CSV table of C-alpha atoms (C1' of nucleotides) and ligand atoms in Angstrom, one decimal:
chain,number,residue,atom,x,y,z
Z,2,MET,CA,-96.8,-4.9,-25.8
Z,3,TYR,CA,-93.5,-6.8,-25.3
Z,4,GLU,CA,-95.2,-9.7,-23.5
Z,5,LYS,CA,-95.4,-12.1,-26.3
Z,6,TYR,CA,-91.6,-11.9,-26.8
Z,7,VAL,CA,-90.8,-11.8,-23.2
Z,8,ASN,CA,-92.8,-15.4,-23.2
Z,9,ILE,CA,-90.8,-16.7,-26.2
Z,10,LEU,CA,-87.6,-15.9,-24.7
Z,11,LYS,CA,-88.7,-17.4,-20.9
Z,12,ASP,CA,-90.0,-20.5,-22.7
Z,13,HIS,CA,-86.6,-21.0,-23.9
Z,14,SER,CA,-84.6,-20.0,-20.9
Z,15,ILE,CA,-83.2,-17.1,-22.7
Z,16,LYS,CA,-82.1,-14.1,-20.4
Z,17,ILE,CA,-84.6,-11.2,-21.4
Z,18,THR,CA,-82.8,-8.0,-22.5
Z,19,SER,CA,-84.6,-4.9,-24.2
Z,20,GLN,CA,-82.0,-5.7,-27.3
Z,21,ARG,CA,-83.5,-9.1,-27.9
Z,22,LEU,CA,-87.0,-8.0,-27.4
Z,23,GLU,CA,-86.6,-5.4,-30.1
Z,24,ILE,CA,-85.0,-7.8,-32.4
Z,25,LEU,CA,-87.4,-10.4,-32.0
Z,26,LYS,CA,-90.3,-7.8,-32.5
Z,27,TYR,CA,-88.7,-6.4,-35.4
Z,28,LEU,CA,-88.5,-9.9,-37.2
Z,29,ASP,CA,-92.0,-10.5,-36.0
Z,30,GLU,CA,-93.3,-7.4,-37.6
Z,31,HIS,CA,-91.3,-7.5,-40.9
Z,32,HIS,CA,-91.6,-10.6,-42.8
Z,33,THR,CA,-89.1,-9.2,-45.3
Z,34,HIS,CA,-86.1,-11.4,-44.4
Z,35,PRO,CA,-83.8,-8.4,-43.3
Z,36,ASN,CA,-80.2,-9.0,-43.1
Z,37,VAL,CA,-78.2,-7.6,-40.1
Z,38,GLU,CA,-77.4,-4.4,-41.4
Z,39,GLU,CA,-81.2,-3.7,-41.9
Z,40,ILE,CA,-82.1,-4.6,-38.5
Z,41,TYR,CA,-79.2,-3.0,-36.9
Z,42,SER,CA,-79.9,0.5,-38.6
Z,43,GLU,CA,-83.7,0.4,-38.3
Z,44,LEU,CA,-83.5,-0.3,-34.3
Z,45,LYS,CA,-80.6,2.2,-33.9
Z,46,LYS,CA,-83.1,4.9,-34.8
Z,47,LYS,CA,-85.1,4.2,-31.4
Z,48,HIS,CA,-82.3,2.8,-29.3
Z,49,PRO,CA,-79.0,4.5,-30.2
Z,50,SER,CA,-77.0,2.6,-28.0
Z,51,LEU,CA,-77.4,-0.5,-29.8
Z,52,SER,CA,-74.4,-2.1,-31.1
Z,53,ARG,CA,-74.1,-4.4,-34.3
Z,54,THR,CA,-72.4,-6.9,-32.2
Z,55,THR,CA,-75.4,-7.3,-30.3
Z,56,VAL,CA,-77.6,-7.7,-33.2
Z,57,TYR,CA,-74.9,-10.7,-34.6
Z,58,ASN,CA,-75.2,-12.1,-30.9
Z,59,SER,CA,-78.7,-12.0,-30.4
Z,60,LEU,CA,-79.6,-13.5,-33.9
Z,61,GLU,CA,-77.1,-16.4,-33.2
Z,62,ILE,CA,-78.8,-17.4,-29.7
Z,63,LEU,CA,-82.3,-16.9,-31.3
Z,64,LYS,CA,-81.4,-19.3,-34.0
Z,65,LYS,CA,-79.6,-21.8,-31.6
Z,66,ASN,CA,-83.2,-21.9,-30.0
Z,67,ARG,CA,-84.8,-22.2,-33.3
Z,68,ILE,CA,-86.7,-19.1,-32.6
Z,69,VAL,CA,-85.6,-17.7,-36.0
Z,70,GLN,CA,-83.8,-19.2,-39.0
Z,71,SER,CA,-80.9,-17.5,-41.1
Z,72,LEU,CA,-81.2,-18.0,-44.9
Z,73,THR,CA,-78.2,-18.1,-47.3
Z,74,ILE,CA,-80.2,-17.5,-50.4
Z,75,SER,CA,-78.7,-14.1,-51.3
Z,76,GLY,CA,-75.2,-15.5,-51.1
Z,77,SER,CA,-73.5,-12.5,-49.8
Z,78,GLU,CA,-75.0,-12.2,-46.3
Z,79,LEU,CA,-77.4,-14.0,-44.1
Z,80,ARG,CA,-81.0,-13.1,-44.0
Z,81,TYR,CA,-83.2,-13.7,-41.0
Z,82,ASP,CA,-86.8,-15.0,-40.6
Z,83,ILE,CA,-88.9,-15.7,-37.5
Z,84,GLU,CA,-89.5,-19.5,-37.6
Z,85,GLU,CA,-93.2,-20.2,-38.2
Z,86,GLY,CA,-94.4,-23.0,-40.4
Z,87,LEU,CA,-92.1,-24.2,-43.2
Z,88,HIS,CA,-91.8,-22.5,-46.2
Z,89,HIS,CA,-89.5,-22.1,-49.3
Z,90,HIS,CA,-88.3,-18.7,-50.5
Z,91,PHE,CA,-87.9,-17.0,-53.8
Z,92,LEU,CA,-85.2,-14.4,-54.5
Z,93,CYS,CA,-85.6,-11.8,-57.2
Z,94,LYS,CA,-82.4,-11.2,-58.8
Z,95,LYS,CA,-83.3,-7.6,-60.0
Z,96,CYS,CA,-85.1,-6.1,-56.8
Z,97,GLY,CA,-83.5,-8.3,-54.2
Z,98,ALA,CA,-86.9,-9.1,-52.7
Z,99,ILE,CA,-87.0,-12.5,-50.9
Z,100,LEU,CA,-90.5,-13.8,-51.0
Z,101,ASP,CA,-92.3,-16.7,-49.0
Z,102,ILE,CA,-93.4,-19.4,-51.2
Z,103,SER,CA,-96.1,-21.8,-50.0
Z,104,ILE,CA,-95.8,-24.8,-52.1
Z,105,ALA,CA,-96.3,-28.7,-51.3
Z,106,CYS,CA,-93.1,-30.1,-51.0
Z,107,PRO,CA,-92.5,-33.8,-50.0
Z,108,ASN,CA,-88.8,-33.0,-48.6
Z,109,MET,CA,-89.7,-30.1,-46.5
Z,110,ASP,CA,-90.3,-32.0,-43.0
Z,111,ARG,CA,-87.8,-34.8,-44.1
Z,112,THR,CA,-85.6,-35.7,-41.1
Z,113,LEU,CA,-83.4,-38.4,-42.6
Z,114,ASP,CA,-82.0,-39.0,-45.9
Z,115,GLY,CA,-79.3,-41.7,-46.9
Z,116,GLY,CA,-78.2,-42.0,-43.4
Z,117,HIS,CA,-77.6,-38.4,-43.0
Z,118,ARG,CA,-79.2,-36.5,-40.0
Z,119,VAL,CA,-81.1,-33.7,-41.5
Z,120,GLU,CA,-81.8,-30.7,-39.1
Z,121,GLU,CA,-82.7,-27.9,-41.7
Z,122,VAL,CA,-84.3,-27.9,-44.9
Z,123,GLN,CA,-84.5,-25.1,-47.4
Z,124,GLY,CA,-85.9,-24.4,-50.7
Z,125,TYR,CA,-84.6,-21.5,-52.7
Z,126,PHE,CA,-85.8,-20.3,-56.1
Z,127,LYS,CA,-84.2,-17.6,-57.9
Z,128,GLY,CA,-85.2,-15.5,-60.8
Z,129,ILE,CA,-87.4,-12.3,-61.7
Z,130,CYS,CA,-90.5,-11.6,-59.5
Z,131,LYS,CA,-93.8,-10.9,-60.8
Z,132,ASN,CA,-93.5,-7.2,-60.1
Z,133,CYS,CA,-90.2,-6.5,-61.8
Z,134,GLN,CA,-91.4,-8.4,-64.9
Z,135,THR,CA,-94.5,-5.9,-65.2
Z,136,LYS,CA,-91.8,-3.1,-65.1
Z,137,GLU,CA,-89.8,-4.8,-68.0
Z,138,LYS,CA,-92.9,-4.8,-70.3
Z,139,GLY,CA,-93.7,-1.2,-69.4
Z,140,ARG,CA,-90.1,-0.1,-70.4
Z,141,ARG,CA,-90.3,-2.1,-73.6
Z,142,ILE,CA,-93.5,-0.1,-74.7
Z,143,ASN,CA,-92.0,3.1,-73.9
Z,144,GLY,CA,-88.3,2.4,-75.1
N,14,MET,CA,-57.2,-34.4,-73.0
N,15,TYR,CA,-58.8,-31.1,-73.0
N,16,GLU,CA,-61.0,-31.7,-75.9
N,17,LYS,CA,-64.0,-32.3,-73.9
N,18,TYR,CA,-63.7,-28.5,-72.3
N,19,VAL,CA,-62.6,-26.9,-75.3
N,20,ASN,CA,-65.9,-28.1,-77.2
N,21,ILE,CA,-68.2,-27.0,-74.2
N,22,LEU,CA,-66.4,-23.4,-74.4
N,23,LYS,CA,-66.9,-23.3,-78.2
N,24,ASP,CA,-70.4,-24.4,-78.0
N,25,HIS,CA,-71.2,-21.5,-75.8
N,26,SER,CA,-68.9,-19.0,-78.0
N,27,ILE,CA,-66.5,-18.3,-74.8
N,28,LYS,CA,-63.0,-17.5,-75.7
N,29,ILE,CA,-60.8,-20.4,-74.9
N,30,THR,CA,-57.9,-19.8,-72.3
N,31,SER,CA,-55.9,-22.4,-70.7
N,32,GLN,CA,-57.0,-20.9,-67.3
N,33,ARG,CA,-60.8,-21.7,-68.3
N,34,LEU,CA,-60.0,-25.2,-69.4
N,35,GLU,CA,-58.1,-26.0,-66.3
N,36,ILE,CA,-61.1,-24.6,-64.0
N,37,LEU,CA,-63.5,-26.6,-66.0
N,38,LYS,CA,-61.6,-29.7,-65.8
N,39,TYR,CA,-61.2,-29.2,-62.0
N,40,LEU,CA,-64.9,-29.1,-61.6
N,41,ASP,CA,-65.6,-31.7,-63.8
N,42,GLU,CA,-63.2,-34.0,-61.9
N,43,HIS,CA,-64.1,-33.0,-58.4
N,44,HIS,CA,-67.5,-33.2,-57.5
N,45,THR,CA,-66.9,-31.9,-54.0
N,46,HIS,CA,-68.5,-28.5,-54.5
N,47,PRO,CA,-65.0,-26.6,-53.8
N,48,ASN,CA,-65.1,-22.7,-53.2
N,49,VAL,CA,-62.9,-20.3,-55.0
N,50,GLU,CA,-59.8,-20.8,-52.5
N,51,GLU,CA,-59.7,-24.6,-53.2
N,52,ILE,CA,-59.7,-24.3,-56.9
N,53,TYR,CA,-57.2,-21.6,-56.8
N,54,SER,CA,-54.7,-23.2,-54.7
N,55,GLU,CA,-54.9,-26.4,-56.2
N,56,LEU,CA,-54.5,-25.0,-59.8
N,57,LYS,CA,-51.7,-22.7,-58.6
N,58,LYS,CA,-49.7,-25.6,-58.0
N,59,LYS,CA,-49.3,-26.5,-61.7
N,60,HIS,CA,-50.0,-23.2,-63.1
N,61,PRO,CA,-48.1,-20.7,-60.7
N,62,SER,CA,-49.0,-17.7,-62.8
N,63,LEU,CA,-52.8,-18.3,-62.1
N,64,SER,CA,-54.5,-15.4,-60.6
N,65,ARG,CA,-57.3,-15.6,-58.0
N,66,THR,CA,-59.2,-12.9,-59.8
N,67,THR,CA,-59.2,-15.1,-63.0
N,68,VAL,CA,-60.8,-18.1,-61.1
N,69,TYR,CA,-63.6,-15.5,-60.2
N,70,ASN,CA,-63.9,-14.2,-63.6
N,71,SER,CA,-64.0,-17.6,-65.2
N,72,LEU,CA,-66.4,-19.1,-62.7
N,73,GLU,CA,-68.5,-16.1,-63.5
N,74,ILE,CA,-68.7,-16.5,-67.2
N,75,LEU,CA,-69.2,-20.4,-66.8
N,76,LYS,CA,-72.1,-19.5,-64.6
N,77,LYS,CA,-73.7,-17.0,-66.9
N,78,ASN,CA,-73.4,-19.8,-69.6
N,79,ARG,CA,-75.0,-22.2,-67.2
N,80,ILE,CA,-72.1,-24.5,-67.7
N,81,VAL,CA,-71.4,-24.6,-63.8
N,82,GLN,CA,-73.9,-23.4,-60.9
N,83,SER,CA,-73.0,-21.7,-57.7
N,84,LEU,CA,-74.4,-23.1,-54.2
N,85,THR,CA,-74.8,-20.7,-51.5
N,86,ILE,CA,-75.5,-23.5,-49.0
N,87,SER,CA,-72.4,-22.9,-46.8
N,88,GLY,CA,-73.3,-19.1,-46.0
N,89,SER,CA,-70.0,-18.0,-46.0
N,90,GLU,CA,-68.6,-18.4,-49.4
N,91,LEU,CA,-69.8,-19.8,-52.8
N,92,ARG,CA,-69.3,-23.4,-53.7
N,93,TYR,CA,-69.0,-24.4,-57.4
N,94,ASP,CA,-70.6,-27.4,-59.0
N,95,ILE,CA,-70.6,-28.4,-62.8
N,96,GLU,CA,-74.3,-28.3,-64.1
N,97,GLU,CA,-75.3,-31.9,-64.9
N,98,GLY,CA,-78.7,-33.1,-63.9
N,99,LEU,CA,-80.7,-31.3,-61.2
N,100,HIS,CA,-80.1,-32.4,-57.8
N,101,HIS,CA,-80.1,-31.2,-54.2
N,102,HIS,CA,-77.5,-30.8,-51.6
N,103,PHE,CA,-76.6,-31.7,-48.1
N,104,LEU,CA,-74.2,-29.8,-45.9
N,105,CYS,CA,-72.5,-31.6,-42.8
N,106,LYS,CA,-72.4,-29.0,-40.2
N,107,LYS,CA,-69.5,-31.0,-38.6
N,108,CYS,CA,-67.1,-31.8,-41.3
N,109,GLY,CA,-68.2,-29.4,-43.7
N,110,ALA,CA,-68.9,-32.0,-46.6
N,111,ILE,CA,-71.2,-30.9,-49.3
N,112,LEU,CA,-72.9,-34.2,-50.8
N,113,ASP,CA,-75.1,-34.7,-53.8
N,114,ILE,CA,-78.7,-35.7,-52.7
N,115,SER,CA,-80.8,-37.5,-55.4
N,116,ILE,CA,-84.3,-37.5,-54.3
N,117,ALA,CA,-87.6,-36.9,-56.5
N,118,CYS,CA,-88.6,-33.4,-56.0
N,119,PRO,CA,-91.4,-32.0,-57.8
N,120,ASN,CA,-90.3,-28.5,-57.5
N,121,MET,CA,-86.8,-29.1,-59.2
N,122,ASP,CA,-87.5,-28.2,-62.5
N,123,ARG,CA,-90.3,-25.4,-61.8
N,124,THR,CA,-90.0,-22.5,-64.2
N,125,LEU,CA,-92.9,-20.5,-62.9
N,126,ASP,CA,-94.4,-19.9,-59.3
N,127,GLY,CA,-97.1,-17.6,-58.3
N,128,GLY,CA,-96.2,-15.3,-61.5
N,129,HIS,CA,-92.6,-15.3,-60.6
N,130,ARG,CA,-89.9,-16.6,-63.4
N,131,VAL,CA,-88.0,-19.2,-61.9
N,132,GLU,CA,-84.5,-19.6,-63.2
N,133,GLU,CA,-82.7,-21.2,-60.4
N,134,VAL,CA,-83.9,-24.0,-57.9
N,135,GLN,CA,-82.1,-25.1,-55.2
N,136,GLY,CA,-82.7,-27.5,-52.4
N,137,TYR,CA,-80.5,-27.5,-49.3
N,138,PHE,CA,-80.4,-30.0,-46.4
N,139,LYS,CA,-78.4,-29.4,-43.5
N,140,GLY,CA,-77.3,-31.6,-40.4
N,141,ILE,CA,-75.0,-34.2,-39.7
N,142,CYS,CA,-73.7,-36.5,-42.2
N,143,LYS,CA,-73.7,-40.4,-41.9
N,144,ASN,CA,-69.9,-40.6,-41.5
N,145,CYS,CA,-69.6,-38.0,-38.7
N,146,GLN,CA,-72.5,-39.8,-36.8
N,147,THR,CA,-70.5,-43.0,-37.0
N,148,LYS,CA,-67.6,-41.1,-35.5
N,149,GLU,CA,-69.7,-39.6,-32.7
N,150,LYS,CA,-70.9,-43.2,-31.7
N,151,GLY,CA,-67.1,-44.2,-31.5
N,152,ARG,CA,-66.3,-41.5,-29.2
N,153,ARG,CA,-69.0,-42.0,-26.8
N,154,ILE,CA,-67.9,-45.7,-26.5
N,155,ASN,CA,-64.2,-44.7,-25.8
N,156,GLY,CA,-64.8,-41.7,-23.9
F,6,DT,C1',-48.3,-11.7,-89.3
F,7,DT,C1',-50.5,-7.8,-87.5
F,8,DC,C1',-54.1,-5.8,-84.8
F,9,DT,C1',-57.3,-5.2,-81.3
F,10,DA,C1',-60.9,-6.3,-78.1
F,11,DA,C1',-61.0,-9.3,-74.3
F,12,DT,C1',-58.5,-11.9,-70.8
F,13,DT,C1',-55.2,-12.3,-67.1
F,14,DT,C1',-52.8,-10.5,-63.5
F,15,DG,C1',-51.6,-8.2,-59.0
F,16,DT,C1',-52.9,-4.8,-56.0
F,17,DT,C1',-56.2,-2.2,-53.5
F,18,DA,C1',-61.2,-1.3,-51.7
F,19,DT,C1',-65.2,-3.0,-50.0
F,20,DT,C1',-68.3,-5.7,-47.2
F,21,DA,C1',-69.9,-9.1,-44.0
F,22,DT,C1',-68.5,-11.4,-40.2
F,23,DT,C1',-65.7,-12.7,-35.9
F,24,DA,C1',-62.4,-11.9,-32.2
F,25,DC,C1',-61.6,-9.5,-28.0
F,26,DA,C1',-61.8,-6.7,-23.8
F,27,DA,C1',-63.9,-3.3,-21.2
F,28,DT,C1',-68.3,-1.7,-19.3
F,29,DT,C1',-73.1,-2.7,-17.9
F,30,DT,C1',-76.9,-5.5,-16.4
F,31,DA,C1',-80.5,-9.3,-15.4
F,32,DG,C1',-81.4,-12.0,-12.2
F,33,DT,C1',-80.5,-14.5,-8.0
F,34,DA,C1',-79.1,-14.5,-3.1
F,35,DT,C1',-79.0,-12.2,0.8
B,8,DA,C1',-84.2,-3.3,-1.1
B,9,DT,C1',-79.0,-4.4,-1.8
B,10,DA,C1',-75.2,-6.8,-3.2
B,11,DC,C1',-73.1,-10.1,-6.3
B,12,DT,C1',-72.0,-12.4,-10.5
B,13,DA,C1',-72.0,-14.7,-14.7
B,14,DA,C1',-73.8,-13.0,-18.8
B,15,DA,C1',-74.8,-9.7,-22.2
B,16,DT,C1',-73.7,-5.3,-24.3
B,17,DT,C1',-70.7,-2.3,-26.7
B,18,DG,C1',-67.0,-0.5,-29.4
B,19,DT,C1',-63.0,-1.6,-31.9
B,20,DA,C1',-59.8,-4.2,-34.3
B,21,DA,C1',-59.1,-8.5,-37.0
B,22,DT,C1',-60.2,-11.8,-40.8
B,23,DA,C1',-62.2,-13.4,-45.0
B,24,DA,C1',-64.5,-13.4,-49.2
B,25,DT,C1',-65.5,-10.7,-53.0
B,26,DA,C1',-65.4,-6.5,-56.2
B,27,DA,C1',-63.0,-2.9,-58.4
B,28,DC,C1',-59.4,-1.3,-60.9
B,29,DA,C1',-55.3,-0.5,-64.2
B,30,DA,C1',-51.4,-2.2,-66.5
B,31,DA,C1',-49.4,-6.3,-69.1
B,32,DT,C1',-50.8,-10.1,-72.0
B,33,DT,C1',-53.3,-13.0,-75.4
B,34,DA,C1',-57.0,-15.5,-78.6
B,35,DG,C1',-58.6,-15.3,-82.5
B,36,DA,C1',-60.1,-12.4,-86.4
B,37,DA,C1',-58.4,-9.7,-90.5
D,222,MN,MN1,-89.8,-16.6,-45.0
D,223,MN,MN1,-73.8,-31.2,-56.8
D,224,ZN,ZN1,-88.3,-8.2,-58.2
D,225,ZN,ZN1,-69.9,-35.0,-41.9
DNA sequence: TTCTAATTTGTTATTATTACAATTTAGTAT
DNA sequence: ATACTAAATTGTAATAATAACAAATTAGAA
């Protein structure tokens, strides 16, 4: 059940705790780029003793070990994403959804630019998602 | 002196106020991607009656008119940049500097992706800037 | 010059995140 | 299996960025 996540933590010499396993599992099963509050309140349901501080701390150590990445796309809070394959992100300004974007990008895997040492690359697109556009059209017809 | 900025506001039918002119001028003369606090405290020196709320409000209306853009690269606060020519950004994790990056990017001017309507595109690179790397080397030799 | 809607200002409220100290626990050594 | 200890978890308090709000001021039209 949790073996997969236990191994990930072991591989990085991170102490194994139920809280870390749950957070990692949550991110692995929800590719919706949740914020701290979402992760916390979801997991709190099954593990009432969980503390918000632990969510912050756990995400921090997972990030340092490059097991997860944080996205600053929303501008008001960090969003978290399990690290698997580089990809870009799209934020819908209407519904707030953050979607994975798979497009070829020559700069994605760049490790150096103009003498700067590059450790992270993020491509953010913002606008109105396909789904919200459909809703807009519908409203126009009816109103 | 302020003619350039007066015209920009006029072109967008934005009411001309000294506060807006000062903020616009500041961004035009400082391409350092300042945050609200920096803009506020700098301008406050010469215009002691300036309110922080006005800085927030002014930047908001300038942004809506696409005269400036806000960057979420830092993750903790918005950074502002006058809109001229699409370009990417690099954040130094050590000194906090945000630098313009001019690289060819096929996705910069994208307006549609997978059915989503794209209104903003931002490319963020994070790492250690050239300058901070030099300092690191120096410290190694001396200590 | 007068008028009014829009803007500015100062204050208060909200929200995300960090700091901190007491309690608990994972993993090691016995 | 037990005891130990450094590290992790918890709950609370502090900080910082931003938003909400209402009173005072002002840009620009009449
Ligand atoms: Mn993603
Ligand atoms: Mn820039
Ligand atoms: Zn949407
Ligand atoms: Zn630097």
